[in-house]
JSON list of C-alpha atoms in Angstrom, two decimals:
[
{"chain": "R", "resi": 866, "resn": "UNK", "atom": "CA", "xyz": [-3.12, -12.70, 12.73]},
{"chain": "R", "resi": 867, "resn": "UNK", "atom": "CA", "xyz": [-2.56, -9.30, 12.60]},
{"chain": "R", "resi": 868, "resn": "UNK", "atom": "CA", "xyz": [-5.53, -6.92, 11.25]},
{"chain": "R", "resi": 869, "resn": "UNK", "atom": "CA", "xyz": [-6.33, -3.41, 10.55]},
{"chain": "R", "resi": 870, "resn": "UNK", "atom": "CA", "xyz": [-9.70, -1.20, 10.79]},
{"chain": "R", "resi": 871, "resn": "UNK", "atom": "CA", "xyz": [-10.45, 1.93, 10.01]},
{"chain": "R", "resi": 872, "resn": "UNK", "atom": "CA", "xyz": [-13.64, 2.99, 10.88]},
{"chain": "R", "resi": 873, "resn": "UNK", "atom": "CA", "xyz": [-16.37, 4.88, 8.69]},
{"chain": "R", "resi": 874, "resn": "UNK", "atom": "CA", "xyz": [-16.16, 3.98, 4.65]},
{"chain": "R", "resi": 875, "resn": "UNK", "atom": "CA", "xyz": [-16.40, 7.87, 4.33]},
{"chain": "R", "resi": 876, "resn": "UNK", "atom": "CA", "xyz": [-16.07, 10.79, 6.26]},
{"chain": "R", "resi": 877, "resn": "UNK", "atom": "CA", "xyz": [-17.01, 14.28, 5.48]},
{"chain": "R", "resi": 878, "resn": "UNK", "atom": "CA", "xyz": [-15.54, 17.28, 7.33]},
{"chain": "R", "resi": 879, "resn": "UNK", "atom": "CA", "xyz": [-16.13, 20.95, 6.26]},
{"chain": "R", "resi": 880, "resn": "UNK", "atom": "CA", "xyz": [-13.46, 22.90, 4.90]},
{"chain": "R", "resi": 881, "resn": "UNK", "atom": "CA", "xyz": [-11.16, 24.32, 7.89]},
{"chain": "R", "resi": 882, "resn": "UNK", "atom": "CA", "xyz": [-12.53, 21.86, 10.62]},
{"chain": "R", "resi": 883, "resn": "UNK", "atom": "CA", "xyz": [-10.86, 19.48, 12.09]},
{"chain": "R", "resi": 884, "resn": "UNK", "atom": "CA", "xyz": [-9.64, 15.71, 10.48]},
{"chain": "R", "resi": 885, "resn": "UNK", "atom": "CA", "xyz": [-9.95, 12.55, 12.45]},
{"chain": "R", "resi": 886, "resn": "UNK", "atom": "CA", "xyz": [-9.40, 9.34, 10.80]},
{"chain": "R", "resi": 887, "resn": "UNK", "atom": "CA", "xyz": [-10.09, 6.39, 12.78]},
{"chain": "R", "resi": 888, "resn": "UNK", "atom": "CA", "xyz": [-7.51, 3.09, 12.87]},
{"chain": "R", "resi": 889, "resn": "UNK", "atom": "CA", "xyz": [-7.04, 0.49, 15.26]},
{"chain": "R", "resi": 890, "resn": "UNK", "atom": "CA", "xyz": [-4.69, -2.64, 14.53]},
{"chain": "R", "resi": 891, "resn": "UNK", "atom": "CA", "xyz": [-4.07, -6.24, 16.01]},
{"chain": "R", "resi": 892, "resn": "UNK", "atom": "CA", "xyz": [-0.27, -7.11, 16.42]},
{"chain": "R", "resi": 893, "resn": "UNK", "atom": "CA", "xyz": [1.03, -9.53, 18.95]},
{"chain": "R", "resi": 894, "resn": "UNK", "atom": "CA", "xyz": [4.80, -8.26, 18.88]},
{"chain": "R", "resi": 895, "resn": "UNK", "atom": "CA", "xyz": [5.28, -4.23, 18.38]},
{"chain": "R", "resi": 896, "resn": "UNK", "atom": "CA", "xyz": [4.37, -3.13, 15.39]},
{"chain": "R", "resi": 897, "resn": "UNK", "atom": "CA", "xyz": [5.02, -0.18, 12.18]},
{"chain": "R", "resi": 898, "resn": "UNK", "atom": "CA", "xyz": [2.46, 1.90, 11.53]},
{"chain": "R", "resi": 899, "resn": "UNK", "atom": "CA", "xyz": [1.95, 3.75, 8.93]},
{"chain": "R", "resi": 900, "resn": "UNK", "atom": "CA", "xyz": [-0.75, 6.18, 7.04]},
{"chain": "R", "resi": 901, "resn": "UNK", "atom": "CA", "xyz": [-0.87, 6.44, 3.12]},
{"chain": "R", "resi": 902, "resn": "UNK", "atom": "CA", "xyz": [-3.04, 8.39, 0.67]},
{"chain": "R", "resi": 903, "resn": "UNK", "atom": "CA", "xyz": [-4.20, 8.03, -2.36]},
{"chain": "R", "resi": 904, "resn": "UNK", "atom": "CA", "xyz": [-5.49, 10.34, -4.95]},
{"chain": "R", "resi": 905, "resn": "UNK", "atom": "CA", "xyz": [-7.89, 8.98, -7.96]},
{"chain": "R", "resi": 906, "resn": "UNK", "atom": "CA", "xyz": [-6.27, 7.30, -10.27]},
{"chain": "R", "resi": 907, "resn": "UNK", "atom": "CA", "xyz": [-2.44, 7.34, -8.40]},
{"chain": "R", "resi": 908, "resn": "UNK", "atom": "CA", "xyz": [-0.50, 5.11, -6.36]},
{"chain": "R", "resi": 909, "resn": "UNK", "atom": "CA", "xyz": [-0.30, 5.54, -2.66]},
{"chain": "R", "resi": 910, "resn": "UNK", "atom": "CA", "xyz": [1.40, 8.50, -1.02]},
{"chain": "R", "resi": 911, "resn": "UNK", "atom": "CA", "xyz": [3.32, 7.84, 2.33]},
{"chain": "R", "resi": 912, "resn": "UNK", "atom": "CA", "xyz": [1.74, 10.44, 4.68]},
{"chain": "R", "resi": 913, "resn": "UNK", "atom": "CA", "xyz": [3.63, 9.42, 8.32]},
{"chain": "R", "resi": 914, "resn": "UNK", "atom": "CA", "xyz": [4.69, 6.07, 9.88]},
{"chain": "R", "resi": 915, "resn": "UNK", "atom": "CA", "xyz": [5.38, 5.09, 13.19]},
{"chain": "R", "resi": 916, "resn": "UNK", "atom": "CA", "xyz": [8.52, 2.87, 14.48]},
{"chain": "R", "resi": 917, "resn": "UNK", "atom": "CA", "xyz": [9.07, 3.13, 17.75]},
{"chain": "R", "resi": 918, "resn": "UNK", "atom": "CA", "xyz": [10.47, 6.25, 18.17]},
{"chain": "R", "resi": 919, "resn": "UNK", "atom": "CA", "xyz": [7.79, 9.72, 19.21]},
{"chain": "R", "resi": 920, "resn": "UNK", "atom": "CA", "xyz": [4.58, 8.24, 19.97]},
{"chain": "R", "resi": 921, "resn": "UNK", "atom": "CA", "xyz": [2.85, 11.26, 17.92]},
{"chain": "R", "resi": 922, "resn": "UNK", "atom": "CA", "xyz": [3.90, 11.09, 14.59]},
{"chain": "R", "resi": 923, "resn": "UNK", "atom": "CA", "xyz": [4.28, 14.26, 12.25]},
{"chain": "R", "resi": 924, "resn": "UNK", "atom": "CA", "xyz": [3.72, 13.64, 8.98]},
{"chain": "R", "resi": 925, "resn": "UNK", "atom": "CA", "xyz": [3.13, 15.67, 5.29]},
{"chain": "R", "resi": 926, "resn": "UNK", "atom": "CA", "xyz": [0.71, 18.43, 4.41]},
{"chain": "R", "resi": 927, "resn": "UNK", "atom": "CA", "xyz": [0.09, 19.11, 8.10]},
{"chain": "R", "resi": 928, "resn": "UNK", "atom": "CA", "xyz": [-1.32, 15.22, 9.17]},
{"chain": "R", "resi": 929, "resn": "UNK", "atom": "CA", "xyz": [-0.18, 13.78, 12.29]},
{"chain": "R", "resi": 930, "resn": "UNK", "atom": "CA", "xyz": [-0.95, 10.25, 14.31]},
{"chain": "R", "resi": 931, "resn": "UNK", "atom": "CA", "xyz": [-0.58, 9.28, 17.76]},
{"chain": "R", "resi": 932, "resn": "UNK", "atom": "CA", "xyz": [0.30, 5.66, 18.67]},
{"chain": "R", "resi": 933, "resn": "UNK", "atom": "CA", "xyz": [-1.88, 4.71, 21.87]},
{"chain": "R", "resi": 934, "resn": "UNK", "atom": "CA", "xyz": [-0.56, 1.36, 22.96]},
{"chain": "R", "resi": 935, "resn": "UNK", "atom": "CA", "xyz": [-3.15, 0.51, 25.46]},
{"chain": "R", "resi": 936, "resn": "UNK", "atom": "CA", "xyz": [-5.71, 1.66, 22.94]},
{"chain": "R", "resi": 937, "resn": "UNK", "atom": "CA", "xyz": [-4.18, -0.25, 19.73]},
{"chain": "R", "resi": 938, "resn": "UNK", "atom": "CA", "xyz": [-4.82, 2.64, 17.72]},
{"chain": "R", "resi": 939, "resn": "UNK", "atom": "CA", "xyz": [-3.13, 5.15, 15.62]},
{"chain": "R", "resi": 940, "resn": "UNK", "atom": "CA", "xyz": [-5.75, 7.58, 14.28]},
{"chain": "R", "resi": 941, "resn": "UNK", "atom": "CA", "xyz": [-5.01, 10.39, 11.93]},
{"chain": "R", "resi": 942, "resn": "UNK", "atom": "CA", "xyz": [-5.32, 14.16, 12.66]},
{"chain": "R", "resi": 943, "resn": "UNK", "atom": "CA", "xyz": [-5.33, 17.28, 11.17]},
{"chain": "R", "resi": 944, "resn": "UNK", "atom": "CA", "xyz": [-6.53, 20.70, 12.73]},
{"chain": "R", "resi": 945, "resn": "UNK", "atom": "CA", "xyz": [-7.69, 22.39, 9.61]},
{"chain": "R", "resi": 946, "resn": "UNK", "atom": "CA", "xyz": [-9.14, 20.38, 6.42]},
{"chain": "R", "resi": 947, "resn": "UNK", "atom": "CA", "xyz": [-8.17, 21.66, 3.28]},
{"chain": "R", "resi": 948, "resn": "UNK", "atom": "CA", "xyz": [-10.22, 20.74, 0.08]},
{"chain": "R", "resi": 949, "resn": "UNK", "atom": "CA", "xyz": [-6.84, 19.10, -1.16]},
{"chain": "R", "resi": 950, "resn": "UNK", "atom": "CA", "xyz": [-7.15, 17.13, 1.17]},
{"chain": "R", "resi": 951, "resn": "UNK", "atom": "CA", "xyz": [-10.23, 15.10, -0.35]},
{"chain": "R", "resi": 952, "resn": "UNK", "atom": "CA", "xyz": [-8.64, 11.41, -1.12]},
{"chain": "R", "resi": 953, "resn": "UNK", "atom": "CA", "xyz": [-8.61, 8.26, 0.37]},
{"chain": "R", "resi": 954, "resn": "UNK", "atom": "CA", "xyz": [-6.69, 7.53, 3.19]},
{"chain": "R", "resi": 955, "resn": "UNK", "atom": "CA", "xyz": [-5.09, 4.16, 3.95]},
{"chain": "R", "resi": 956, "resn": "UNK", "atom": "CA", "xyz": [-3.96, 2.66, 7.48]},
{"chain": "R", "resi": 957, "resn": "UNK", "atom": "CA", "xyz": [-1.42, 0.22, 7.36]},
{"chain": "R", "resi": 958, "resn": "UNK", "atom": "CA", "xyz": [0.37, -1.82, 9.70]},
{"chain": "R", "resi": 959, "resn": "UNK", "atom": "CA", "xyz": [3.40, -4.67, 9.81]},
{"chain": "R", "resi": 960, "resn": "UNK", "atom": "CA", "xyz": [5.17, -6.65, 12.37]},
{"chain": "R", "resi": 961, "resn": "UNK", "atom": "CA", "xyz": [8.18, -9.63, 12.25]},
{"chain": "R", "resi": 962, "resn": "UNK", "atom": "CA", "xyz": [5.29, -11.97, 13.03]},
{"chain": "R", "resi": 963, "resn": "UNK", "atom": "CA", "xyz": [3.83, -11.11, 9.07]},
{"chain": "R", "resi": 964, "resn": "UNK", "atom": "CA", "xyz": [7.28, -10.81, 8.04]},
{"chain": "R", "resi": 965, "resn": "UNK", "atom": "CA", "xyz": [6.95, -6.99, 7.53]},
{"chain": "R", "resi": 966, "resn": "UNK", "atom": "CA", "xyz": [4.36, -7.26, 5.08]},
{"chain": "R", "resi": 967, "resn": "UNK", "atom": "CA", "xyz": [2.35, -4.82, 4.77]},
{"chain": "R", "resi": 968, "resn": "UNK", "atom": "CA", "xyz": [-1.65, -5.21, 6.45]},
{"chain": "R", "resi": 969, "resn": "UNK", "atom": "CA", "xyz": [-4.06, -2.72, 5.10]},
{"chain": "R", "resi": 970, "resn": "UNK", "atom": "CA", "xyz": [-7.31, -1.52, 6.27]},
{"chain": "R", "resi": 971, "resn": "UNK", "atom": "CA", "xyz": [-10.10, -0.91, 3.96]},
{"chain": "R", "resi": 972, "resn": "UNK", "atom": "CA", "xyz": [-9.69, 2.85, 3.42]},
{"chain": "R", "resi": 973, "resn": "UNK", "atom": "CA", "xyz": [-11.44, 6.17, 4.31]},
{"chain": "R", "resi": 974, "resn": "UNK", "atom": "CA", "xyz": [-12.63, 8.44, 1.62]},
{"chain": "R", "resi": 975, "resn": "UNK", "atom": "CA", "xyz": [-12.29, 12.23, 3.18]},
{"chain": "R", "resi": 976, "resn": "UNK", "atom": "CA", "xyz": [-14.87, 14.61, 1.28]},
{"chain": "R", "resi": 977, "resn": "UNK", "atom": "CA", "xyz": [-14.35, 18.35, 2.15]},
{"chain": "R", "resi": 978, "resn": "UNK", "atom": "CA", "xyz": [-16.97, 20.44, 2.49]},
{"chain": "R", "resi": 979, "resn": "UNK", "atom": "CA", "xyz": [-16.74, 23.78, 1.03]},
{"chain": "W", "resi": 219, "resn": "UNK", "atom": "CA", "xyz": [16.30, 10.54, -7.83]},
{"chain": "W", "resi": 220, "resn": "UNK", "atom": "CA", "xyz": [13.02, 9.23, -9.80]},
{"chain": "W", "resi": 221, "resn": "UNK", "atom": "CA", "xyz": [10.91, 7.27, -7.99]},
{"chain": "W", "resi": 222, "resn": "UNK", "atom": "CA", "xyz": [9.25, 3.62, -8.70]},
{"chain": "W", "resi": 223, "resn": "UNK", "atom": "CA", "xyz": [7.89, 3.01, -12.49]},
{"chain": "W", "resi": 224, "resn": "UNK", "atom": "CA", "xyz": [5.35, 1.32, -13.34]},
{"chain": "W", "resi": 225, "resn": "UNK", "atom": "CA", "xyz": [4.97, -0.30, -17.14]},
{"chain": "W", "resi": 226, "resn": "UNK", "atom": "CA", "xyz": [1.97, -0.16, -18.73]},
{"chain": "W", "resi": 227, "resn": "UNK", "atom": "CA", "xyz": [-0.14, 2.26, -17.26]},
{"chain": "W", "resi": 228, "resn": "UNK", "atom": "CA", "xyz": [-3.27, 1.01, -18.35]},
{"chain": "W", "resi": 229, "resn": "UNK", "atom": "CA", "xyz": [-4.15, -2.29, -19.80]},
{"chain": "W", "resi": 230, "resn": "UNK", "atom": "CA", "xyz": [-6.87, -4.16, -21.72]},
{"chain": "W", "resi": 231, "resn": "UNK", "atom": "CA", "xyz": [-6.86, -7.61, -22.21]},
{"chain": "W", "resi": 232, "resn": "UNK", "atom": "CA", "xyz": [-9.51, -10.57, -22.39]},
{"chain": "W", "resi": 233, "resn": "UNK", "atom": "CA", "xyz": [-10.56, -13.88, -20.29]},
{"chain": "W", "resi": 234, "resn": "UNK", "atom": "CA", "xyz": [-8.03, -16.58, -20.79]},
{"chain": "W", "resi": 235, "resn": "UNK", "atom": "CA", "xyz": [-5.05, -13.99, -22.33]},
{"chain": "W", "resi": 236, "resn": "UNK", "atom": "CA", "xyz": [-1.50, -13.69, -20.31]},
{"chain": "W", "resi": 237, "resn": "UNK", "atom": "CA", "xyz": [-0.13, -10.51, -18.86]},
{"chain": "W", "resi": 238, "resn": "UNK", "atom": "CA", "xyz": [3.27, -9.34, -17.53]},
{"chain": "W", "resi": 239, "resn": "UNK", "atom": "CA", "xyz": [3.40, -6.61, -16.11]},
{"chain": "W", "resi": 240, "resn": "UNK", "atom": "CA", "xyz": [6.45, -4.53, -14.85]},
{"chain": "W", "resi": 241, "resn": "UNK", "atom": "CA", "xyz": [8.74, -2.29, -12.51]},
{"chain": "W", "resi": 242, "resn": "UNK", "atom": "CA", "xyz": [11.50, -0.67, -11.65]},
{"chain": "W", "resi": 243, "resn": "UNK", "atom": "CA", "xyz": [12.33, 0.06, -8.02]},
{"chain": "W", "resi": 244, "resn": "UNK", "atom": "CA", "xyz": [14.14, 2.82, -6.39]},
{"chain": "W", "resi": 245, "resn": "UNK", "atom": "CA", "xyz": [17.35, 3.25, -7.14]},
{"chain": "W", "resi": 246, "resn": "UNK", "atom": "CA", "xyz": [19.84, 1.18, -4.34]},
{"chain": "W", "resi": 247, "resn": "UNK", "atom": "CA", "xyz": [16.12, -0.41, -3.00]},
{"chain": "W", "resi": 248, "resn": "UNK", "atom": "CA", "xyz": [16.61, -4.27, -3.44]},
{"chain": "W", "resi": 249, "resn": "UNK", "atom": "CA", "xyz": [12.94, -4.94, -2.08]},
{"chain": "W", "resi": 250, "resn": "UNK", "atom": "CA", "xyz": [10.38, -4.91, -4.71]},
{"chain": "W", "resi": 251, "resn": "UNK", "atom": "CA", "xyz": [6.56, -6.22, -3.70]},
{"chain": "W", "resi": 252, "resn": "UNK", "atom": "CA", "xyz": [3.52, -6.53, -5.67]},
{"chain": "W", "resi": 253, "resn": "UNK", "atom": "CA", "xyz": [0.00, -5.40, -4.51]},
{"chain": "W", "resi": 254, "resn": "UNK", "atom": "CA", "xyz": [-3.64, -5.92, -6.46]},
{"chain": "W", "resi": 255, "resn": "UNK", "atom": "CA", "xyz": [-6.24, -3.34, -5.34]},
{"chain": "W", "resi": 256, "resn": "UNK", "atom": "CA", "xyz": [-9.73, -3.51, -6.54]},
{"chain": "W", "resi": 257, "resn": "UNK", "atom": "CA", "xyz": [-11.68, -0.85, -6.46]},
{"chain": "W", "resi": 258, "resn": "UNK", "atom": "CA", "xyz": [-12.93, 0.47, -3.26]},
{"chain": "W", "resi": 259, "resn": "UNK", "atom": "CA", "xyz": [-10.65, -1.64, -1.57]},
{"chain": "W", "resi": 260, "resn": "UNK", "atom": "CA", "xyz": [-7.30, -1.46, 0.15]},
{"chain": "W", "resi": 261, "resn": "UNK", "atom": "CA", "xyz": [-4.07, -3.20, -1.17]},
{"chain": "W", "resi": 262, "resn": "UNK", "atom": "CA", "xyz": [-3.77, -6.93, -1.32]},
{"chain": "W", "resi": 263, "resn": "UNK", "atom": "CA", "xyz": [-0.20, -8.16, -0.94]},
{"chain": "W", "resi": 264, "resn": "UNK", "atom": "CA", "xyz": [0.99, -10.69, -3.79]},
{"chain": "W", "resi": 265, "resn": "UNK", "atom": "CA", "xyz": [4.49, -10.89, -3.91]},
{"chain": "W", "resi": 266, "resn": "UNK", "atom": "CA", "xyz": [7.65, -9.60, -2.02]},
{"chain": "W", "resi": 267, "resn": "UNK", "atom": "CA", "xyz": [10.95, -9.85, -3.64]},
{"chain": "W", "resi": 268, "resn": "UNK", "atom": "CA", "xyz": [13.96, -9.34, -1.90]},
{"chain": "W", "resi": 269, "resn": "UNK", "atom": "CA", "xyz": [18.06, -10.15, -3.46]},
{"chain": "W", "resi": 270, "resn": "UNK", "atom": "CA", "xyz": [16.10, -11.68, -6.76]},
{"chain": "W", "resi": 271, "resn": "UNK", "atom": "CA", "xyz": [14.33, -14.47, -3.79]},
{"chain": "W", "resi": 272, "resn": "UNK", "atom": "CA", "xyz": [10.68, -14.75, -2.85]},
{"chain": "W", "resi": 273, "resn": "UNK", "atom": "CA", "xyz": [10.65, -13.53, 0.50]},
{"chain": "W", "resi": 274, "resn": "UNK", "atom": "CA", "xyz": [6.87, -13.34, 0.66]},
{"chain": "W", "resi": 275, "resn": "UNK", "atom": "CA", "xyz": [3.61, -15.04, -1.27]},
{"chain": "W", "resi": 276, "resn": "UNK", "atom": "CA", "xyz": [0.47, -13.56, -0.37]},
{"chain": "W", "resi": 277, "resn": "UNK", "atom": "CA", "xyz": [-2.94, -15.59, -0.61]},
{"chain": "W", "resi": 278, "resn": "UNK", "atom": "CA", "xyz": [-2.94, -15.78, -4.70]},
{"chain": "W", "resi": 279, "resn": "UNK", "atom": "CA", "xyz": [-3.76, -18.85, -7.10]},
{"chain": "W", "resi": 280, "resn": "UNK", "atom": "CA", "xyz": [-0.40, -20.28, -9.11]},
{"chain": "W", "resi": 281, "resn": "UNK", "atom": "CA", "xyz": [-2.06, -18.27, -12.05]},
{"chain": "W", "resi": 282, "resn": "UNK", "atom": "CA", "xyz": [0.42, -15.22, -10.35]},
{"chain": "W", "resi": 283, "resn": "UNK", "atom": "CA", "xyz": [4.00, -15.46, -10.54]},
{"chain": "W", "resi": 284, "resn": "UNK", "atom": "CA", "xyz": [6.99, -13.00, -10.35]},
{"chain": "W", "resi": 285, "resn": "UNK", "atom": "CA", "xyz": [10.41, -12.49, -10.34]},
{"chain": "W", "resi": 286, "resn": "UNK", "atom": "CA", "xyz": [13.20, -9.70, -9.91]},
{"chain": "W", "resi": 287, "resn": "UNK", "atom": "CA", "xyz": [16.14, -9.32, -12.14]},
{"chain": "W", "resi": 288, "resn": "UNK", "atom": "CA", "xyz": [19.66, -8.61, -10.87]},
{"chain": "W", "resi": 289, "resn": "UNK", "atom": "CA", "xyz": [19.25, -4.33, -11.36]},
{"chain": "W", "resi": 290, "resn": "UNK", "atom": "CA", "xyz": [16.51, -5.48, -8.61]},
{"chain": "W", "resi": 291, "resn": "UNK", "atom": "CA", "xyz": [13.28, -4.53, -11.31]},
{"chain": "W", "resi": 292, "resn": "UNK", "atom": "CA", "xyz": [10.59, -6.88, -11.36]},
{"chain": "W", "resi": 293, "resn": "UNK", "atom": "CA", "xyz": [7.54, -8.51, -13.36]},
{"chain": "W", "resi": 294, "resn": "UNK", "atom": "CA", "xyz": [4.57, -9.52, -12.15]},
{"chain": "W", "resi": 295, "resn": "UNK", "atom": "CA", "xyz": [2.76, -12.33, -14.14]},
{"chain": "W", "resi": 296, "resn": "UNK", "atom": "CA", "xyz": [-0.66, -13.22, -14.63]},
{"chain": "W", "resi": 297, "resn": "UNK", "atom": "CA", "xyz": [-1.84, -15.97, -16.56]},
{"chain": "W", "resi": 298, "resn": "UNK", "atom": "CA", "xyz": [-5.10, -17.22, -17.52]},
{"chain": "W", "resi": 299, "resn": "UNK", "atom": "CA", "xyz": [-6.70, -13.92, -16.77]},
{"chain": "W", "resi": 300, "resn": "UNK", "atom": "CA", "xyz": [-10.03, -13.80, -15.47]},
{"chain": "W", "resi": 301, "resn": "UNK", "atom": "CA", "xyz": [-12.55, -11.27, -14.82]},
{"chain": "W", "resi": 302, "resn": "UNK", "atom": "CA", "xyz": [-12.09, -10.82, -11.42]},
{"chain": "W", "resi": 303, "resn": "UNK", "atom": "CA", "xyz": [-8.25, -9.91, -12.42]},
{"chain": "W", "resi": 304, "resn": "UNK", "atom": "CA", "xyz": [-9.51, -6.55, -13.32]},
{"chain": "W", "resi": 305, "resn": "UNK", "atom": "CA", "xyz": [-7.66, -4.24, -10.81]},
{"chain": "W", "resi": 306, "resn": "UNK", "atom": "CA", "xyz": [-4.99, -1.66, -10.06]},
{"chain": "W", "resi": 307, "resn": "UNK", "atom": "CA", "xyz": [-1.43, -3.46, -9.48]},
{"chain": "W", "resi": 308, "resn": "UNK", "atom": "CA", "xyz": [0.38, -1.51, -7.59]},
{"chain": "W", "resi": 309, "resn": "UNK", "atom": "CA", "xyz": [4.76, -2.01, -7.12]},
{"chain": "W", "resi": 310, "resn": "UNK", "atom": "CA", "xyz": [6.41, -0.81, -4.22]},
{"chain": "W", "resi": 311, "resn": "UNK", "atom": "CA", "xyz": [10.17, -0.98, -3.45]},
{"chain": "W", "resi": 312, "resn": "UNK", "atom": "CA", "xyz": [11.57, -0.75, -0.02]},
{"chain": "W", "resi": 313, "resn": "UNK", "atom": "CA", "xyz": [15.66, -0.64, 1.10]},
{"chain": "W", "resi": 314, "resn": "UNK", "atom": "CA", "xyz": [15.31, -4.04, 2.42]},
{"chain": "W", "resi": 315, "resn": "UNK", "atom": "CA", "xyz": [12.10, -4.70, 3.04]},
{"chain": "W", "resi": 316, "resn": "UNK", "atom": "CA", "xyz": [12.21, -5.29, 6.88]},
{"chain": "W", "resi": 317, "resn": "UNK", "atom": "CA", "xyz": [10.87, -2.40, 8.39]},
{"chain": "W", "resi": 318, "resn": "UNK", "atom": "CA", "xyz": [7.50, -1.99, 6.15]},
{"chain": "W", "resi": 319, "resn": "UNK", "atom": "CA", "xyz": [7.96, 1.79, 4.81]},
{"chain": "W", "resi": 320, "resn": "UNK", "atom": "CA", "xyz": [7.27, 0.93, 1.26]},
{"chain": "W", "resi": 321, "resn": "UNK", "atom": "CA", "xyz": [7.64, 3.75, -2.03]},
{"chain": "W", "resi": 322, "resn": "UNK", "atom": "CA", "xyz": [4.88, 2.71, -4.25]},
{"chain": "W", "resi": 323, "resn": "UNK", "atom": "CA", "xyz": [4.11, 3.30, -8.28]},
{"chain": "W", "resi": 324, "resn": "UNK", "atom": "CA", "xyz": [1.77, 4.68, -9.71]},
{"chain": "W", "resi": 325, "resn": "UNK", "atom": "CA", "xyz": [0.17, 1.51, -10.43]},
{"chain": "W", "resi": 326, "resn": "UNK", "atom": "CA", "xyz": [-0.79, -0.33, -14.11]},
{"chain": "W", "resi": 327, "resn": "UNK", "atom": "CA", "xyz": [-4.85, -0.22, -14.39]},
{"chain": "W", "resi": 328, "resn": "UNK", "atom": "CA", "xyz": [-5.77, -3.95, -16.06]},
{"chain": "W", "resi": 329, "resn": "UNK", "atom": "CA", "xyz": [-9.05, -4.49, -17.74]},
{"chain": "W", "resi": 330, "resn": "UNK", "atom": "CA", "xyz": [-9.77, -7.83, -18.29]},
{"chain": "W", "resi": 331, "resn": "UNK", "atom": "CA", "xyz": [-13.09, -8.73, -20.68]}
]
């Protein structure tokens, strides 16, 4: 069955440094990937997905992901936090095996340092 | 083009009441699935409607049901509410619903008591 981590619950960066949100997935047949955020009290907010195409993703506000195969991870980047940036930050995968549903991992909650 | 909407925003009911809850999708999206997130939690898929047919029933007692209409909006039912019902539900629509990239709502906050 196909699963999704993201590790660290939280993860605090100072303000300018660089982002790295962790996610690594299980999928038996190639998968979508995909990276949402949420901001307190709102829905989710597609950042960038991944379908096959350009293994590093570009996605909104400056974020990008790179799908590593041999890894099984797509991790989040961005070279300069912003203290918008401070949400929480969903990993998400699906596959034809889970009939493109939609897998989530837990979430990471990004705090900016000023 | 507005985006997917969400009806009620917030919601406060008690143990043992009913609740529908509903949404419209994007317009020319025919996909429309239903997610419960608890707080401090990611999404847990419910429902996926696709062409007015269950396509998709996530691990959920019968006390959940849904359905979508023909203009492809949707309800989301809950009945015999129970504490642990307390939660964001969160609609998203998709074009078809096969390749995953979901639009969601902004969610209707339940309070059950």
């Amino acid at each position: 069955a196909q699963s999704v981590t993201q590790l660290g619950s939280h993860v605090s960066v100072s303000e300018g440094a660089l982002v790295l949100l962790r996610c690594n997935y299980s999928s038996s047949v190639p998968p979508y990937l995909f990276w949402y955020v949420q901001y307190p009290n709102q829905g989710l907010q597609l950042l960038l997905k991944y379908t096959s195409a350009a293994t590093l993703v570009k996605g909104i506000n400056g974020f990008e992901a790179e799908f590593k195969k041999s890894e099984t991870s797509f991790h989040l980047t961005k070279p300069s936090a912003h203290m918008s940036d401070a949400a929480e930050y969903f990993c998400a995968v699906s596959d034809r095996e889970s009939n493109y549903q939609l897998i989530w991992g837990a979430g990471t909650k990004l705090i900016i340092k000023p | 083009d507005a985006g997917v909407t969400q009806s009620p925003t917030h919601l406060i009911k008690t143990r043992g009441q009913q609740v529908t809850l509903r949404c419209s999708p994007i317009s020319g999206h025919k996909s429309v699935s239903w997610y419960q997130q608890v707080l401090g939690q990611g999404p847990q898929f419910i429902f996926q409607y696709y062409e007015k047919e269950e396509r998709g029933r996530g691990n959920f007692p019968d006390r959940f049901s849904a359905r979508q209409f023909p203009n492809y909006s949707s309800e989301l039912n809950v009945n015999a509410l129970l504490l642990g019902d307390s939660a964001l539900y969160l609609c998203a629509s998709s074009r078809s619903g096969t390749s995953g990239e979901q639009f969601f709502g902004p969610g209707t906050r339940l309070t059950v008591l």
